[in-house]
Amino acid sequence: MKVYDVIVIGGGLAGLTAALDLSRYGYNIVLFETNSYPRHKVCGEYISNEVRPYLKNLGIDLLAAGAVEITDFEISTRNGYKAATKLPFGGMGMSRYAFDNLLYEKASQQGVKFIFSKVSEVTYKHDQFLVTTEGMPYGAKVVIGAYGKRAALDKSLQRGFSYEKHSWLAVKGHFRHATFPQNLVALHNFEGGYGGLSKTEDGTVNFCYLTSYESFKKYGAIKEFNQKIVSKNKYLKLFLDKADPVFENPLSIAQISFQKKEPLVNHILMCGDTAGLIHPLCGNGMAMAIHSAKLASELIHHFLENTTYNRSQLEKDYRQVWNRTFKRRLWYGRKLQHLLLNKKSIDVGIRTAGASKRLLKFIITKTHGKPIE
Ligand SMILES: Cc1cc2nc3c(=O)[nH]c(=O)nc-3n(C[C@H](O)[C@H](O)[C@H](O)COP(=O)(O)OP(=O)(O)OC[C@H]3O[C@@H](n4cnc5c(N)ncnc54)[C@H](O)[C@@H]3O)c2cc1C
């Protein structure tokens, strides 16, 4: 059996970035992904600029690939109070259809082997991993877990949150809209949830929302929920009334968990949402996925190059740097989600002109990092 230097499980942004980064050093890398590229994904598709320099370093220039530049942010409450500000770092709008595919093509060119198959089990014995897919075992020195928010694999790894039911669901669609500004990302609150609007590389507007199952279940169907609840926010009603859907049916996912997770499980280095999912209102999950892949890749490179740097040191360092970089952001994300979904506190915050500016600045600075070189 061939033993790979690195096996990556999951080819979303975290897995693709790690594979791309490590492929620069000529390692034998195989990436397992369930779905083929390109494909749409449930995501707000606003990418924080903090990852721009690092992506450029990896040979990925999103603006040159058609991403739109986003400079302005606005937020509204379900009662129609609105506040706006310039984004301190700014960001970009690009669909996951285009973004993931761009990384996939680059990683393939750089020699990463892709196997489109679902990993069902990972075991670790005698300092080596055995990764199983469709009954076939693959050996590896290092395994990166980048399989997203939740997968059957979590159960096989006996991760606590995988046994619980989770009460969030998300819906996404692309729309043609004549007047939505190119440089804006907007966040609009409604009963039990919130939705984001921003443009993508092909000129369509992404409308993606997160809602509690509790709020959704009374209606059961997306169309009805949009009419009865989402459209109670006047800005979302204005948008939806004039928007022309591009997808025949919106995409949706359920059982989204924001529970605390571990960045290391059974010697597997977890990256992106597999290590921890920040609340989408922060608009920073993609940047965190990419950043965590960078942190893991640096340490893995060090481990594979230096015989004196052992696995327990690698694991200790990854846990430490992951916690130092993301733990506070996740904490603020949880608090902000609570604040945004509390009708009274968000109304007061946004209505008071001075407080709203402070609130917006707070949301952005506490949940984002500095540009990553
Ligand atoms: C409603 C919503 C809106 C969001 N909006 C934004 C936003 O505007 N900006 C932002 O920055 N972030 C946003 N996020 C967060 C962002 O989408 C995620 O943080 C990001 O996609 C994480 O990337 P990832 O690579 O960790 O996971 P993913 O992109 O989910 O990739 C995981 C991959 O693993 C594969 N996989 C799963 N199981 C297996 C298996 N067993 N074997 C092989 N492959 C497997 C899956 O097919 C998938 O392709 C949002 C999230 C939600 C829920």
Short mmCIF file of C-alpha atoms and ligand atoms in Angstrom, two decimals:
data_model
loop_
_atom_site.label_atom_id
_atom_site.label_comp_id
_atom_site.label_asym_id
_atom_site.label_seq_id
_atom_site.Cartn_x
_atom_site.Cartn_y
_atom_site.Cartn_z
CA MET A 1 0.00 0.00 0.00
CA LYS A 2 1.30 3.43 -0.97
CA VAL A 3 1.79 5.80 1.96
CA TYR A 4 1.08 9.44 1.07
CA ASP A 5 2.80 12.31 2.82
CA VAL A 6 -0.56 14.02 3.35
CA ILE A 7 -4.18 12.99 2.95
CA VAL A 8 -6.75 15.77 2.94
CA ILE A 9 -10.36 14.85 3.66
CA GLY A 10 -12.73 17.37 2.06
CA GLY A 11 -12.17 19.75 -0.83
CA GLY A 12 -13.89 22.95 0.32
CA LEU A 13 -11.80 26.08 0.91
CA ALA A 14 -9.85 24.70 3.88
CA GLY A 15 -8.90 21.40 2.22
CA LEU A 16 -8.12 22.93 -1.17
CA THR A 17 -5.96 25.66 0.38
CA ALA A 18 -3.97 23.19 2.50
CA ALA A 19 -3.42 20.91 -0.51
CA LEU A 20 -2.38 23.87 -2.66
CA ASP A 21 -0.01 25.25 -0.03
CA LEU A 22 1.71 21.92 0.70
CA SER A 23 1.94 20.94 -2.99
CA ARG A 24 4.48 23.78 -3.44
CA TYR A 25 7.02 21.62 -1.58
CA GLY A 26 6.50 18.58 -3.80
CA TYR A 27 4.81 16.32 -1.24
CA ASN A 28 2.66 13.37 -2.30
CA ILE A 29 -0.83 14.61 -1.53
CA VAL A 30 -4.20 13.04 -2.10
CA LEU A 31 -7.45 14.90 -1.49
CA PHE A 32 -10.75 13.07 -1.08
CA GLU A 33 -13.89 15.00 -1.97
CA THR A 34 -17.45 13.72 -2.19
CA ASN A 35 -18.64 16.04 -4.99
CA SER A 36 -17.15 17.08 -8.33
CA TYR A 37 -16.28 20.69 -9.31
CA PRO A 38 -17.65 23.20 -10.06
CA ARG A 39 -20.71 23.18 -7.80
CA HIS A 40 -22.80 25.68 -5.90
CA LYS A 41 -22.69 25.69 -2.11
CA VAL A 42 -24.76 27.30 0.62
CA CYS A 43 -22.64 30.32 1.60
CA GLY A 44 -22.96 34.12 1.69
CA GLU A 45 -19.96 34.37 -0.69
CA TYR A 46 -18.53 37.51 0.88
CA ILE A 47 -14.77 36.95 1.30
CA SER A 48 -12.85 39.10 3.76
CA ASN A 49 -9.80 40.81 2.26
CA GLU A 50 -7.61 39.52 5.10
CA VAL A 51 -6.78 36.40 3.02
CA ARG A 52 -5.99 38.29 -0.18
CA PRO A 53 -2.19 38.55 0.24
CA TYR A 54 -1.86 34.89 1.22
CA LEU A 55 -4.00 33.71 -1.70
CA LYS A 56 -1.90 35.84 -4.03
CA ASN A 57 1.15 34.10 -2.64
CA LEU A 58 -0.43 30.78 -3.62
CA GLY A 59 -1.00 32.13 -7.14
CA ILE A 60 -4.71 32.88 -6.68
CA ASP A 61 -5.85 36.41 -7.57
CA LEU A 62 -9.59 36.57 -7.00
CA LEU A 63 -10.04 40.08 -8.44
CA ALA A 64 -8.23 39.07 -11.62
CA ALA A 65 -10.55 36.04 -11.74
CA GLY A 66 -13.59 38.34 -11.73
CA ALA A 67 -14.46 38.80 -8.02
CA VAL A 68 -16.16 42.12 -7.26
CA GLU A 69 -14.65 44.49 -4.72
CA ILE A 70 -16.83 45.21 -1.68
CA THR A 71 -16.20 48.31 0.42
CA ASP A 72 -19.48 49.11 2.19
CA PHE A 73 -21.55 47.40 4.86
CA GLU A 74 -25.11 47.97 6.04
CA ILE A 75 -27.25 46.28 8.61
CA SER A 76 -30.99 46.56 9.29
CA THR A 77 -33.27 45.34 12.05
CA ARG A 78 -36.58 43.60 11.48
CA ASN A 79 -38.31 46.89 12.39
CA GLY A 80 -36.55 48.70 9.58
CA TYR A 81 -33.79 50.57 11.45
CA LYS A 82 -30.67 50.71 9.32
CA ALA A 83 -27.01 51.65 9.85
CA ALA A 84 -24.14 51.74 7.37
CA THR A 85 -20.37 52.02 7.43
CA LYS A 86 -17.24 51.53 5.33
CA LEU A 87 -15.61 48.14 5.88
CA PRO A 88 -12.21 48.56 7.59
CA PHE A 89 -10.46 45.93 5.42
CA GLY A 90 -13.09 45.42 2.75
CA GLY A 91 -13.77 42.21 0.92
CA MET A 92 -14.71 40.52 -2.31
CA GLY A 93 -17.74 38.82 -3.78
CA MET A 94 -17.31 35.56 -5.65
CA SER A 95 -19.49 32.45 -5.90
CA ARG A 96 -18.25 29.22 -4.36
CA TYR A 97 -18.94 27.73 -7.79
CA ALA A 98 -16.08 29.82 -9.19
CA PHE A 99 -13.85 30.12 -6.09
CA ASP A 100 -13.59 26.42 -5.17
CA ASN A 101 -13.12 25.51 -8.82
CA LEU A 102 -10.27 28.01 -9.18
CA LEU A 103 -8.41 26.42 -6.25
CA TYR A 104 -9.20 22.92 -7.51
CA GLU A 105 -7.73 23.65 -10.95
CA LYS A 106 -4.60 25.22 -9.46
CA ALA A 107 -4.07 22.34 -7.02
CA SER A 108 -4.52 19.77 -9.82
CA GLN A 109 -1.93 21.62 -11.92
CA GLN A 110 0.44 21.50 -8.95
CA GLY A 111 0.21 17.71 -8.71
CA VAL A 112 -2.41 17.16 -6.00
CA LYS A 113 -4.22 13.89 -6.68
CA PHE A 114 -8.02 14.18 -6.36
CA ILE A 115 -10.20 11.17 -5.58
CA PHE A 116 -13.93 11.88 -5.73
CA SER A 117 -15.14 9.59 -3.01
CA LYS A 118 -16.46 9.80 0.55
CA VAL A 119 -14.10 8.91 3.39
CA SER A 120 -15.86 6.61 5.86
CA GLU A 121 -13.16 5.92 8.43
CA VAL A 122 -9.76 7.09 9.67
CA THR A 123 -7.60 5.04 12.01
CA TYR A 124 -4.19 5.80 13.48
CA LYS A 125 -1.70 3.09 14.45
CA HIS A 126 2.11 2.85 14.72
CA ASP A 127 2.59 6.50 13.74
CA GLN A 128 0.63 6.09 10.51
CA PHE A 129 -2.93 6.74 9.30
CA LEU A 130 -5.25 4.45 7.42
CA VAL A 131 -7.98 6.34 5.55
CA THR A 132 -10.83 4.23 4.14
CA THR A 133 -13.08 5.10 1.26
CA GLU A 134 -15.42 2.64 -0.49
CA GLY A 135 -13.65 -0.22 1.24
CA MET A 136 -10.20 0.85 -0.06
CA PRO A 137 -7.49 1.79 2.48
CA TYR A 138 -4.96 4.58 1.83
CA GLY A 139 -1.93 5.20 4.06
CA ALA A 140 -0.63 8.62 5.15
CA LYS A 141 1.91 10.24 7.45
CA VAL A 142 -0.40 13.20 8.13
CA VAL A 143 -4.17 13.63 7.78
CA ILE A 144 -6.00 16.95 7.52
CA GLY A 145 -9.73 16.88 8.37
CA ALA A 146 -11.44 19.56 6.26
CA TYR A 147 -14.81 17.97 5.64
CA GLY A 148 -16.95 20.90 6.74
CA LYS A 149 -19.57 21.59 9.37
CA ARG A 150 -20.83 18.08 9.94
CA ALA A 151 -20.30 14.66 8.36
CA ALA A 152 -20.89 11.00 9.14
CA LEU A 153 -17.15 10.83 9.78
CA ASP A 154 -17.67 12.89 12.98
CA LYS A 155 -19.70 10.02 14.40
CA SER A 156 -17.05 7.47 13.51
CA LEU A 157 -14.54 9.73 15.31
CA GLN A 158 -16.97 9.92 18.26
CA ARG A 159 -17.15 13.72 18.27
CA GLY A 160 -19.69 14.82 20.90
CA PHE A 161 -21.71 17.33 18.81
CA SER A 162 -22.38 14.70 16.10
CA TYR A 163 -24.84 12.86 18.35
CA GLU A 164 -27.01 15.93 18.96
CA LYS A 165 -29.75 17.58 16.91
CA HIS A 166 -29.03 21.14 15.78
CA SER A 167 -31.61 23.76 15.17
CA TRP A 168 -30.31 25.99 12.38
CA LEU A 169 -30.95 25.83 8.68
CA ALA A 170 -29.72 27.93 5.77
CA VAL A 171 -31.05 28.83 2.32
CA LYS A 172 -29.21 30.35 -0.62
CA GLY A 173 -30.02 31.53 -4.13
CA HIS A 174 -28.58 33.77 -6.84
CA PHE A 175 -30.74 36.53 -8.26
CA ARG A 176 -30.61 39.02 -11.08
CA HIS A 177 -31.38 42.47 -9.73
CA ALA A 178 -31.13 45.72 -11.65
CA THR A 179 -30.12 48.13 -8.88
CA PHE A 180 -28.26 46.24 -6.11
CA PRO A 181 -24.92 48.09 -5.63
CA GLN A 182 -21.73 46.26 -6.63
CA ASN A 183 -19.68 47.41 -3.63
CA LEU A 184 -22.16 46.55 -0.84
CA VAL A 185 -22.62 43.68 1.59
CA ALA A 186 -25.90 43.99 3.48
CA LEU A 187 -27.10 42.07 6.52
CA HIS A 188 -30.83 42.14 7.26
CA ASN A 189 -32.46 40.78 10.37
CA PHE A 190 -35.86 39.04 10.48
CA GLU A 191 -37.70 37.02 13.11
CA GLY A 192 -35.53 34.04 14.05
CA GLY A 193 -32.76 34.74 11.56
CA TYR A 194 -30.89 37.06 9.20
CA GLY A 195 -29.91 37.19 5.56
CA GLY A 196 -26.96 38.60 3.61
CA LEU A 197 -26.92 40.19 0.16
CA SER A 198 -23.84 40.77 -1.98
CA LYS A 199 -22.84 40.54 -5.61
CA THR A 200 -20.85 37.73 -7.23
CA GLU A 201 -18.46 37.63 -10.18
CA ASP A 202 -21.19 37.11 -12.80
CA GLY A 203 -23.23 40.13 -11.70
CA THR A 204 -25.90 38.12 -9.88
CA VAL A 205 -26.71 38.85 -6.24
CA ASN A 206 -26.27 36.15 -3.62
CA PHE A 207 -29.09 36.05 -1.07
CA CYS A 208 -28.27 33.64 1.73
CA TYR A 209 -30.01 33.38 5.07
CA LEU A 210 -29.77 31.50 8.31
CA THR A 211 -32.85 30.80 10.39
CA SER A 212 -33.80 28.77 13.39
CA TYR A 213 -35.75 25.63 12.65
CA GLU A 214 -38.23 26.84 15.28
CA SER A 215 -39.06 29.89 13.16
CA PHE A 216 -39.08 27.98 9.84
CA LYS A 217 -41.14 24.96 10.85
CA LYS A 218 -44.44 26.90 11.05
CA TYR A 219 -44.22 27.46 7.29
CA GLY A 220 -42.22 24.46 6.07
CA ALA A 221 -41.73 25.77 2.52
CA ILE A 222 -39.08 28.32 1.49
CA LYS A 223 -41.43 30.35 -0.72
CA GLU A 224 -43.98 30.77 2.04
CA PHE A 225 -41.34 31.50 4.66
CA ASN A 226 -39.85 34.20 2.38
CA GLN A 227 -43.26 35.83 1.95
CA LYS A 228 -44.46 35.58 5.55
CA ILE A 229 -41.30 36.10 7.60
CA VAL A 230 -38.27 37.16 5.56
CA SER A 231 -40.22 39.88 3.72
CA LYS A 232 -41.34 41.45 6.98
CA ASN A 233 -38.00 43.21 6.84
CA LYS A 234 -38.80 46.00 4.38
CA TYR A 235 -35.33 45.95 2.77
CA LEU A 236 -35.56 42.23 2.06
CA LYS A 237 -39.08 42.70 0.70
CA LEU A 238 -37.83 45.48 -1.59
CA PHE A 239 -35.06 43.19 -2.81
CA LEU A 240 -37.19 40.06 -3.31
CA ASP A 241 -39.99 41.97 -5.07
CA LYS A 242 -37.59 43.06 -7.80
CA ALA A 243 -35.29 40.03 -7.90
CA ASP A 244 -35.36 37.41 -10.59
CA PRO A 245 -34.13 33.96 -9.35
CA VAL A 246 -31.34 32.29 -11.31
CA PHE A 247 -31.66 28.85 -9.68
CA GLU A 248 -34.75 26.79 -10.35
CA ASN A 249 -34.81 25.94 -6.64
CA PRO A 250 -32.78 27.54 -3.85
CA LEU A 251 -30.15 25.40 -2.11
CA SER A 252 -30.66 24.58 1.54
CA ILE A 253 -28.90 22.80 4.38
CA ALA A 254 -30.16 21.85 7.83
CA GLN A 255 -28.70 20.68 11.13
CA ILE A 256 -26.06 23.42 11.29
CA SER A 257 -24.07 23.28 14.51
CA PHE A 258 -22.23 26.19 16.12
CA GLN A 259 -21.03 24.12 19.04
CA LYS A 260 -17.45 24.19 20.21
CA LYS A 261 -15.23 21.62 18.51
CA GLU A 262 -11.65 20.45 18.82
CA PRO A 263 -8.88 21.34 16.33
CA LEU A 264 -7.28 17.91 16.90
CA VAL A 265 -9.06 14.57 16.99
CA ASN A 266 -7.33 11.19 16.90
CA HIS A 267 -4.11 12.90 15.65
CA ILE A 268 -6.02 14.45 12.70
CA LEU A 269 -5.42 18.19 12.24
CA MET A 270 -8.87 19.73 11.75
CA CYS A 271 -9.20 22.81 9.51
CA GLY A 272 -12.01 25.18 8.57
CA ASP A 273 -15.53 24.39 9.78
CA THR A 274 -14.42 20.93 10.92
CA ALA A 275 -12.47 22.66 13.70
CA GLY A 276 -15.08 25.36 14.44
CA LEU A 277 -17.79 27.29 12.59
CA ILE A 278 -18.17 31.02 13.22
CA HIS A 279 -21.66 32.48 12.97
CA PRO A 280 -22.23 33.53 9.35
CA LEU A 281 -23.23 37.08 10.34
CA CYS A 282 -19.49 37.71 10.87
CA GLY A 283 -18.84 37.04 7.16
CA ASN A 284 -15.53 35.48 8.05
CA GLY A 285 -15.88 31.69 7.90
CA MET A 286 -14.15 31.39 4.53
CA ALA A 287 -11.20 33.53 5.65
CA MET A 288 -10.90 31.42 8.81
CA ALA A 289 -11.00 28.20 6.78
CA ILE A 290 -8.20 29.49 4.55
CA HIS A 291 -6.20 30.85 7.50
CA SER A 292 -6.44 27.59 9.45
CA ALA A 293 -5.23 25.69 6.37
CA LYS A 294 -2.23 28.01 6.24
CA LEU A 295 -1.41 27.43 9.94
CA ALA A 296 -1.71 23.65 9.55
CA SER A 297 0.34 23.60 6.34
CA GLU A 298 3.25 25.52 7.91
CA LEU A 299 3.49 23.10 10.82
CA ILE A 300 3.01 20.01 8.64
CA HIS A 301 5.81 21.18 6.33
CA HIS A 302 8.04 21.63 9.37
CA PHE A 303 7.10 18.14 10.63
CA LEU A 304 7.75 16.41 7.29
CA GLU A 305 11.10 18.21 6.83
CA ASN A 306 12.60 17.91 10.31
CA THR A 307 13.15 14.56 12.00
CA THR A 308 13.71 16.33 15.33
CA TYR A 309 10.22 17.93 15.27
CA ASN A 310 7.96 15.10 16.40
CA ARG A 311 4.21 14.48 16.14
CA SER A 312 3.37 15.41 19.70
CA GLN A 313 5.11 18.77 19.21
CA LEU A 314 3.23 19.28 15.92
CA GLU A 315 -0.09 18.57 17.63
CA LYS A 316 0.68 20.77 20.63
CA ASP A 317 1.72 23.66 18.36
CA TYR A 318 -1.32 23.35 16.11
CA ARG A 319 -3.76 23.31 19.03
CA GLN A 320 -2.04 26.33 20.54
CA VAL A 321 -1.87 28.44 17.39
CA TRP A 322 -5.44 27.51 16.40
CA ASN A 323 -6.81 28.55 19.80
CA ARG A 324 -4.75 31.74 19.85
CA THR A 325 -5.96 32.74 16.39
CA PHE A 326 -9.64 31.75 16.41
CA LYS A 327 -11.00 31.04 19.88
CA ARG A 328 -11.85 34.68 20.71
CA ARG A 329 -13.39 35.30 17.31
CA LEU A 330 -15.69 32.33 17.74
CA TRP A 331 -16.67 33.58 21.19
CA TYR A 332 -17.52 37.06 19.84
CA GLY A 333 -19.43 35.45 16.97
CA ARG A 334 -21.62 33.56 19.45
CA LYS A 335 -22.30 36.72 21.47
CA LEU A 336 -23.09 38.78 18.37
CA GLN A 337 -25.49 36.17 17.06
CA HIS A 338 -27.30 36.33 20.37
CA LEU A 339 -27.40 40.14 20.17
CA LEU A 340 -28.63 40.21 16.58
CA LEU A 341 -31.44 37.79 17.24
CA ASN A 342 -32.59 39.69 20.31
CA LYS A 343 -35.20 42.10 18.92
CA LYS A 344 -34.85 44.72 21.67
CA SER A 345 -31.06 44.95 21.92
CA ILE A 346 -30.47 45.14 18.18
CA ASP A 347 -33.16 47.80 17.72
CA VAL A 348 -31.66 49.96 20.46
CA GLY A 349 -28.12 49.46 19.13
CA ILE A 350 -28.92 50.34 15.55
CA ARG A 351 -31.39 53.14 16.31
CA THR A 352 -28.92 55.16 18.33
CA ALA A 353 -26.68 56.78 15.74
CA GLY A 354 -23.50 56.82 17.88
CA ALA A 355 -24.07 53.34 19.24
CA SER A 356 -24.74 51.92 15.79
CA LYS A 357 -21.35 53.06 14.50
CA ARG A 358 -19.70 51.59 17.56
CA LEU A 359 -21.67 48.37 17.18
CA LEU A 360 -20.70 47.98 13.53
CA LYS A 361 -17.04 48.66 14.25
CA PHE A 362 -17.19 46.17 17.08
CA ILE A 363 -18.78 43.46 14.91
CA ILE A 364 -16.16 43.85 12.23
CA THR A 365 -12.98 44.22 14.27
CA LYS A 366 -13.71 41.55 16.86
CA THR A 367 -14.64 38.88 14.34
CA HIS A 368 -11.98 39.51 11.70
CA GLY A 369 -8.24 39.10 11.69
CA LYS A 370 -5.47 41.23 10.23
CA PRO A 371 -4.31 40.63 6.63
CA ILE A 372 -2.38 37.33 6.44
CA GLU A 373 0.89 37.48 4.56
C1 LIG B 1 -25.64 30.35 5.83
C2 LIG B 1 -24.16 30.55 5.79
C3 LIG B 1 -23.64 31.69 5.19
C4 LIG B 1 -22.26 31.90 5.16
N1 LIG B 1 -21.76 33.03 4.59
C5 LIG B 1 -20.44 33.28 4.61
C6 LIG B 1 -19.90 34.46 4.03
O1 LIG B 1 -20.60 35.28 3.43
N2 LIG B 1 -18.56 34.67 4.14
C7 LIG B 1 -17.73 33.78 4.76
O2 LIG B 1 -16.53 34.03 4.82
N3 LIG B 1 -18.21 32.64 5.29
C8 LIG B 1 -19.54 32.36 5.22
N4 LIG B 1 -20.02 31.19 5.74
C9 LIG B 1 -19.08 30.21 6.29
C10 LIG B 1 -18.38 29.44 5.18
O3 LIG B 1 -19.32 28.94 4.24
C11 LIG B 1 -17.59 28.27 5.76
O4 LIG B 1 -16.90 28.70 6.89
C12 LIG B 1 -16.62 27.68 4.75
O5 LIG B 1 -17.33 27.13 3.67
C13 LIG B 1 -15.75 26.62 5.39
O6 LIG B 1 -15.01 25.93 4.44
P1 LIG B 1 -14.55 24.43 4.72
O7 LIG B 1 -13.58 24.11 3.67
O8 LIG B 1 -14.19 24.28 6.15
O9 LIG B 1 -15.89 23.55 4.55
P2 LIG B 1 -16.75 23.25 3.25
O10 LIG B 1 -16.67 24.37 2.28
O11 LIG B 1 -18.10 22.86 3.77
O12 LIG B 1 -16.05 21.99 2.57
C14 LIG B 1 -16.09 20.71 3.11
C15 LIG B 1 -16.02 19.71 1.98
O13 LIG B 1 -15.83 18.39 2.50
C16 LIG B 1 -16.54 17.46 1.71
N5 LIG B 1 -16.79 16.28 2.53
C17 LIG B 1 -17.61 16.15 3.61
N6 LIG B 1 -17.52 14.92 4.14
C18 LIG B 1 -16.61 14.25 3.39
C19 LIG B 1 -16.08 12.92 3.46
N7 LIG B 1 -16.44 12.06 4.40
N8 LIG B 1 -15.17 12.55 2.52
C20 LIG B 1 -14.78 13.42 1.53
N9 LIG B 1 -15.25 14.69 1.45
C21 LIG B 1 -16.14 15.10 2.36
C22 LIG B 1 -17.82 18.22 1.30
O14 LIG B 1 -18.38 17.70 0.11
C23 LIG B 1 -17.28 19.65 1.13
O15 LIG B 1 -16.97 19.96 -0.21
C24 LIG B 1 -21.40 30.94 5.76
C25 LIG B 1 -21.92 29.78 6.34
C26 LIG B 1 -23.30 29.58 6.35
C27 LIG B 1 -23.85 28.34 6.99
#
